[in-house]
Structure formats: C-alpha cells, structure tokens
C-alpha cells in the first residue's frame, strides 16, 4: 500500500499534478479519501496524526503559513472546507513536504501509523441488552396470598418488629393526645379476604403489641414514619390494602 504522505511530497517536488474533490485527493493515478490519516503527528509530535487533506491544503497555500497570515489562513480553510495545520507545525510541515528537509522528527513509522489507525476494542459499541421484557414482568407482578415466599417474608418482618422497641418521646419533650390501640381497632374484611387476613395475623398481632401506647402528635408520627421501622410499617400497610382492594 502506498504511503500518501510520501506520495504527496514526491509529487510536489517533481511538480506532478494533484487534484481534489469533495471526498478524495488524487495524487497522480492514485486516489485517497481526504480523511486518510498520515504519518505526521500534530502539535510537534504530541497530538494525533494529521489527515491528508490538512497537509494537502497547506501545501497548496504556502503563502498563508505563519503567524501574520493566521486570520487569512483560517478564513480560506474554512471557506474551502479543509482542516488546518497548527501554527506551531506549519514551518516544519512545509519544509518537509517541499523537500527542504529530508525528514521530520514528528513523523512516525508505517507500523505505528497502522496501530493508531486500527480499530481498538474501545471503538466497538457494547451490545445492547433489552431488559424491557424483564422490567415488564416485574411491573406486572401480582400479589399472591398463597405465595410461600411472601408469607415467609412477612413472618421475618414480624420477628424484626418484635425485637425493635418503639421509641416514644420523653416526658416534657413532646405534647399531644395519646390513645391506646385496643382490640376494637381490628381490620374488618369481607369473607373473600379472610385467607389473607389469617396469613397476615402474626404481623398484625406484632404491630398491635408494639403500638399499644403510641402518641398521635403529628410531629412524632412524622418522625417515626421517616425512620426505617416506619417505612417498613408503611410498606406492610400498603400490601394489606392492595390485597383487600382486589
């Protein structure tokens, strides 16, 4: 495979024809895509390699090189649709391409160029895994009062609640009317819901035992419901209500 940078230099020195169109640069009988990567690295060897079109345009407009012509060079390259060669590189680029110097310290080998141009594993797009089906199944899950795992989870929650003492405000730190939850505060359900109520009995009994003297002060209730125990309690109540609504 021919090196486009060497061909560009050779044809300029020998005054051989070079042309371009919107997509390609023709050097003699060979055509290269304008975006072909060359062996000349930008920013004095610290950047990525220049494309063929950037070097070709500067070689066609050498009078625009230099700090004094920066504005004119920028305007013409933008109008013509060509990328620019950095000001710091222009002198060295022209010296090499015009044959004033035999080489440049900012050139890399063909092997190095091939390694840079070759696609890397990072360039590959990761496979897209469609989780829509899994999410739909989770969203459409139904409450099954005969589910053994659900009953086991409720028993485990009841045990945790029974081991955690309910925090109540110390005397003088909170005011509010307090009442005692009695057996009359039971959950009324129609006959169709009785199996669920029976399954939920251990949890309900534990909650009643824990809340036999719970203040109804609004601030205290809010503090408790924001705690971990309160969130568990709210989740449990939502499960019971969802079952009774069916």
Coordinates of C-alpha atoms in Angstrom, one line a residue:
X1 CA 0.0 0.0 0.0
X2 CA 1.4 3.4 -1.0
X3 CA 2.2 6.0 1.7
X4 CA 0.0 9.1 0.8
X5 CA 2.3 11.4 2.7
X6 CA 5.4 10.3 0.8
X7 CA 3.5 10.5 -2.5
X8 CA 2.3 14.0 -1.6
X9 CA 5.8 15.1 -1.0
X10 CA 7.2 13.4 -4.1
X11 CA 4.6 14.8 -6.5
X12 CA 5.0 18.3 -5.1
X13 CA 8.8 18.2 -5.5
X14 CA 8.5 16.8 -9.0
X15 CA 5.7 19.3 -9.9
X16 CA 3.4 16.4 -10.8
X17 CA -0.4 17.0 -10.8
X18 CA -2.5 16.7 -7.7
X19 CA -6.3 17.4 -7.5
X20 CA -9.1 17.1 -5.1
X21 CA -12.9 16.9 -5.0
X22 CA -15.4 16.8 -2.1
X23 CA -14.4 13.3 -1.0
X24 CA -11.0 12.4 -2.4
X25 CA -7.5 13.7 -3.1
X26 CA -5.9 12.4 -6.3
X27 CA -2.1 12.2 -6.4
X28 CA -1.0 11.0 -9.8
X29 CA -3.1 8.0 -10.7
X30 CA -4.0 7.2 -7.1
X31 CA -6.9 8.5 -5.1
X32 CA -7.1 8.7 -1.3
X33 CA -10.1 9.7 0.9
X34 CA -9.5 13.2 2.2
X35 CA -9.6 11.9 5.8
X36 CA -6.8 9.4 5.3
X37 CA -4.5 9.5 8.3
X38 CA -0.9 10.4 7.6
X39 CA 2.4 9.7 9.4
X40 CA 2.9 13.3 10.5
X41 CA 1.8 13.9 14.1
X42 CA 0.2 17.2 15.2
X43 CA 1.4 19.6 17.9
X44 CA 5.1 18.9 17.4
X45 CA 4.6 15.2 17.7
X46 CA 2.3 15.3 20.8
X47 CA -1.0 15.0 19.1
X48 CA -2.9 12.8 16.7
X49 CA -1.7 12.3 13.1
X50 CA -2.7 14.9 10.5
X51 CA -5.2 13.9 7.8
X52 CA -4.1 14.1 4.2
X53 CA -6.5 16.9 3.4
X54 CA -5.0 19.2 6.0
X55 CA -1.4 18.8 4.7
X56 CA -2.6 19.0 1.1
X57 CA -4.3 22.3 1.6
X58 CA -1.4 23.9 3.3
X59 CA 0.9 22.7 0.6
X60 CA -1.4 24.3 -2.0
X61 CA -1.4 27.6 0.0
X62 CA 2.1 28.0 1.4
X63 CA 1.8 31.8 1.3
X64 CA -0.8 31.6 4.1
X65 CA 1.6 30.0 6.6
X66 CA 3.0 32.0 9.5
X67 CA 1.6 34.0 12.4
X68 CA 1.0 37.1 10.2
X69 CA -1.3 35.2 7.9
X70 CA -3.2 33.2 10.6
X71 CA -6.6 35.0 10.0
X72 CA -6.4 34.7 6.2
X73 CA -5.4 31.0 6.5
X74 CA -8.3 30.3 8.9
X75 CA -10.8 32.0 6.6
X76 CA -9.7 30.3 3.5
X77 CA -9.5 26.8 5.0
X78 CA -13.0 27.3 6.5
X79 CA -14.4 28.5 3.2
X80 CA -12.8 25.6 1.3
X81 CA -13.8 23.1 3.9
X82 CA -10.3 21.9 4.8
X83 CA -9.0 21.3 8.3
X84 CA -6.0 23.5 9.4
X85 CA -2.4 22.7 10.3
X86 CA -1.4 24.2 13.6
X87 CA 0.7 27.3 13.5
X88 CA 3.4 25.6 15.5
X89 CA 3.7 22.8 12.9
X90 CA 3.4 24.9 9.7
X91 CA 7.1 25.7 9.1
X92 CA 8.2 22.1 9.7
X93 CA 5.4 20.6 7.6
X94 CA 6.2 22.8 4.6
X95 CA 10.0 22.3 4.9
X96 CA 9.4 18.5 4.7
X97 CA 6.8 18.4 2.0
X98 CA 8.6 20.9 -0.2
X99 CA 11.8 18.9 0.0
X100 CA 13.8 21.4 2.0
X101 CA 14.5 18.8 4.7
X102 CA 14.8 15.0 4.2
X103 CA 12.7 14.0 7.2
X104 CA 10.9 15.4 10.3
X105 CA 11.2 14.4 13.9
X106 CA 7.4 14.4 14.1
X107 CA 7.0 11.5 11.6
X108 CA 6.0 8.1 12.8
X109 CA 6.7 4.7 11.2
X110 CA 4.2 3.0 9.0
X111 CA 3.8 0.3 11.6
X112 CA 3.0 2.9 14.3
X113 CA 0.5 4.5 11.9
X114 CA -1.2 1.2 11.3
X115 CA -1.5 0.6 15.0
X116 CA -3.1 4.1 15.5
X117 CA -5.5 3.7 12.6
X118 CA -6.6 0.2 13.5
X119 CA -9.8 -0.1 15.5
X120 CA -9.4 -0.8 19.2
X121 CA -11.7 -2.8 21.5
X122 CA -12.9 0.5 22.9
X123 CA -14.2 1.5 19.5
X124 CA -16.6 -1.3 19.4
X125 CA -20.1 -0.5 20.7
X126 CA -21.3 -2.7 23.5
X127 CA -24.1 -5.0 22.8
X128 CA -27.5 -3.6 23.8
X129 CA -29.3 -5.9 26.2
X130 CA -33.0 -5.4 26.1
X131 CA -34.3 -5.5 29.6
X132 CA -37.8 -4.3 28.7
X133 CA -39.3 -7.7 29.0
X134 CA -37.8 -8.3 32.4
X135 CA -39.0 -4.9 33.6
X136 CA -42.5 -5.5 32.3
X137 CA -42.6 -8.8 34.2
X138 CA -41.6 -7.0 37.4
X139 CA -44.1 -4.2 36.9
X140 CA -46.9 -6.6 36.2
X141 CA -46.3 -8.9 39.2
X142 CA -49.5 -9.8 41.0
X143 CA -49.9 -10.2 44.8
X144 CA -50.4 -13.9 45.5
X145 CA -51.7 -14.5 49.1
X146 CA -50.7 -18.2 48.8
X147 CA -47.1 -17.4 47.9
X148 CA -44.9 -19.2 50.5
X149 CA -42.1 -16.7 50.0
X150 CA -44.4 -13.8 50.7
X151 CA -45.6 -15.4 53.9
X152 CA -42.0 -16.2 55.0
X153 CA -41.0 -12.6 54.4
X154 CA -43.9 -11.3 56.4
X155 CA -43.0 -13.6 59.3
X156 CA -39.4 -12.4 59.2
X157 CA -40.7 -8.8 59.3
X158 CA -42.8 -9.6 62.3
X159 CA -39.8 -11.0 64.1
X160 CA -37.8 -7.9 63.4
X161 CA -40.5 -5.6 64.6
X162 CA -40.9 -7.6 67.8
X163 CA -37.2 -7.2 68.5
X164 CA -37.1 -3.5 67.9
X165 CA -38.5 -1.3 70.8
X166 CA -40.8 1.5 69.7
X167 CA -39.2 4.9 70.5
X168 CA -41.6 7.3 72.2
X169 CA -40.9 10.9 73.3
X170 CA -39.6 11.5 76.7
X171 CA -41.9 13.4 79.1
X172 CA -41.8 17.1 78.5
X173 CA -40.3 16.8 75.1
X174 CA -43.4 16.3 73.1
X175 CA -47.1 17.0 73.7
X176 CA -50.2 15.6 72.2
X177 CA -53.0 13.4 73.0
X178 CA -52.2 9.8 73.3
X179 CA -54.5 6.9 72.9
X180 CA -54.3 3.1 73.4
X181 CA -54.9 0.8 70.5
X182 CA -57.4 -1.8 71.6
X183 CA -58.8 -5.0 70.2
X184 CA -61.6 -2.9 68.6
X185 CA -59.0 -1.5 66.2
X186 CA -59.1 -4.6 64.2
X187 CA -59.1 -4.8 60.4
X188 CA -62.6 -5.6 59.0
X189 CA -62.6 -7.6 55.8
X190 CA -65.1 -9.4 53.7
X191 CA -65.1 -13.2 53.6
X192 CA -63.1 -13.3 50.4
X193 CA -60.2 -11.7 52.2
X194 CA -60.1 -14.0 55.2
X195 CA -57.3 -16.2 53.9
X196 CA -55.1 -13.2 53.5
X197 CA -56.0 -11.8 57.0
X198 CA -55.2 -15.2 58.5
X199 CA -51.8 -15.2 56.7
X200 CA -51.1 -11.7 58.0
X201 CA -52.1 -12.5 61.6
X202 CA -48.6 -12.8 63.0
X203 CA -47.6 -9.4 61.6
X204 CA -50.8 -7.7 62.7
X205 CA -50.5 -9.0 66.2
X206 CA -46.9 -7.8 66.5
X207 CA -47.9 -4.3 65.3
X208 CA -50.7 -4.1 67.8
X209 CA -48.5 -5.2 70.6
X210 CA -45.9 -2.6 69.6
X211 CA -48.3 0.3 69.3
X212 CA -50.4 -0.2 72.4
X213 CA -49.5 3.3 73.5
X214 CA -48.5 5.4 70.6
X215 CA -48.9 9.3 70.7
X216 CA -50.9 10.8 68.0
X217 CA -48.9 14.0 67.9
X218 CA -48.4 14.9 64.3
X219 CA -44.6 15.6 64.6
X220 CA -44.0 12.4 66.5
X221 CA -45.9 10.4 63.8
X222 CA -43.9 12.0 61.0
X223 CA -40.6 11.3 62.7
X224 CA -41.5 7.7 63.2
X225 CA -42.7 7.2 59.6
X226 CA -39.4 8.6 58.3
X227 CA -37.5 6.0 60.3
X228 CA -36.6 2.6 58.9
X229 CA -39.2 1.0 61.1
X230 CA -41.8 3.4 59.9
X231 CA -41.0 2.7 56.3
X232 CA -41.4 -1.0 56.9
X233 CA -44.7 -0.4 58.6
X234 CA -45.9 1.8 55.7
X235 CA -44.9 -0.9 53.2
X236 CA -46.7 -3.6 55.1
X237 CA -49.9 -1.5 55.3
X238 CA -49.8 -0.9 51.5
X239 CA -49.6 -4.7 51.0
X240 CA -52.6 -5.3 53.2
X241 CA -54.6 -2.6 51.4
X242 CA -53.7 -3.9 48.0
X243 CA -54.9 -7.3 48.9
X244 CA -58.2 -6.1 50.3
X245 CA -58.8 -4.0 47.3
X246 CA -58.8 -7.0 45.0

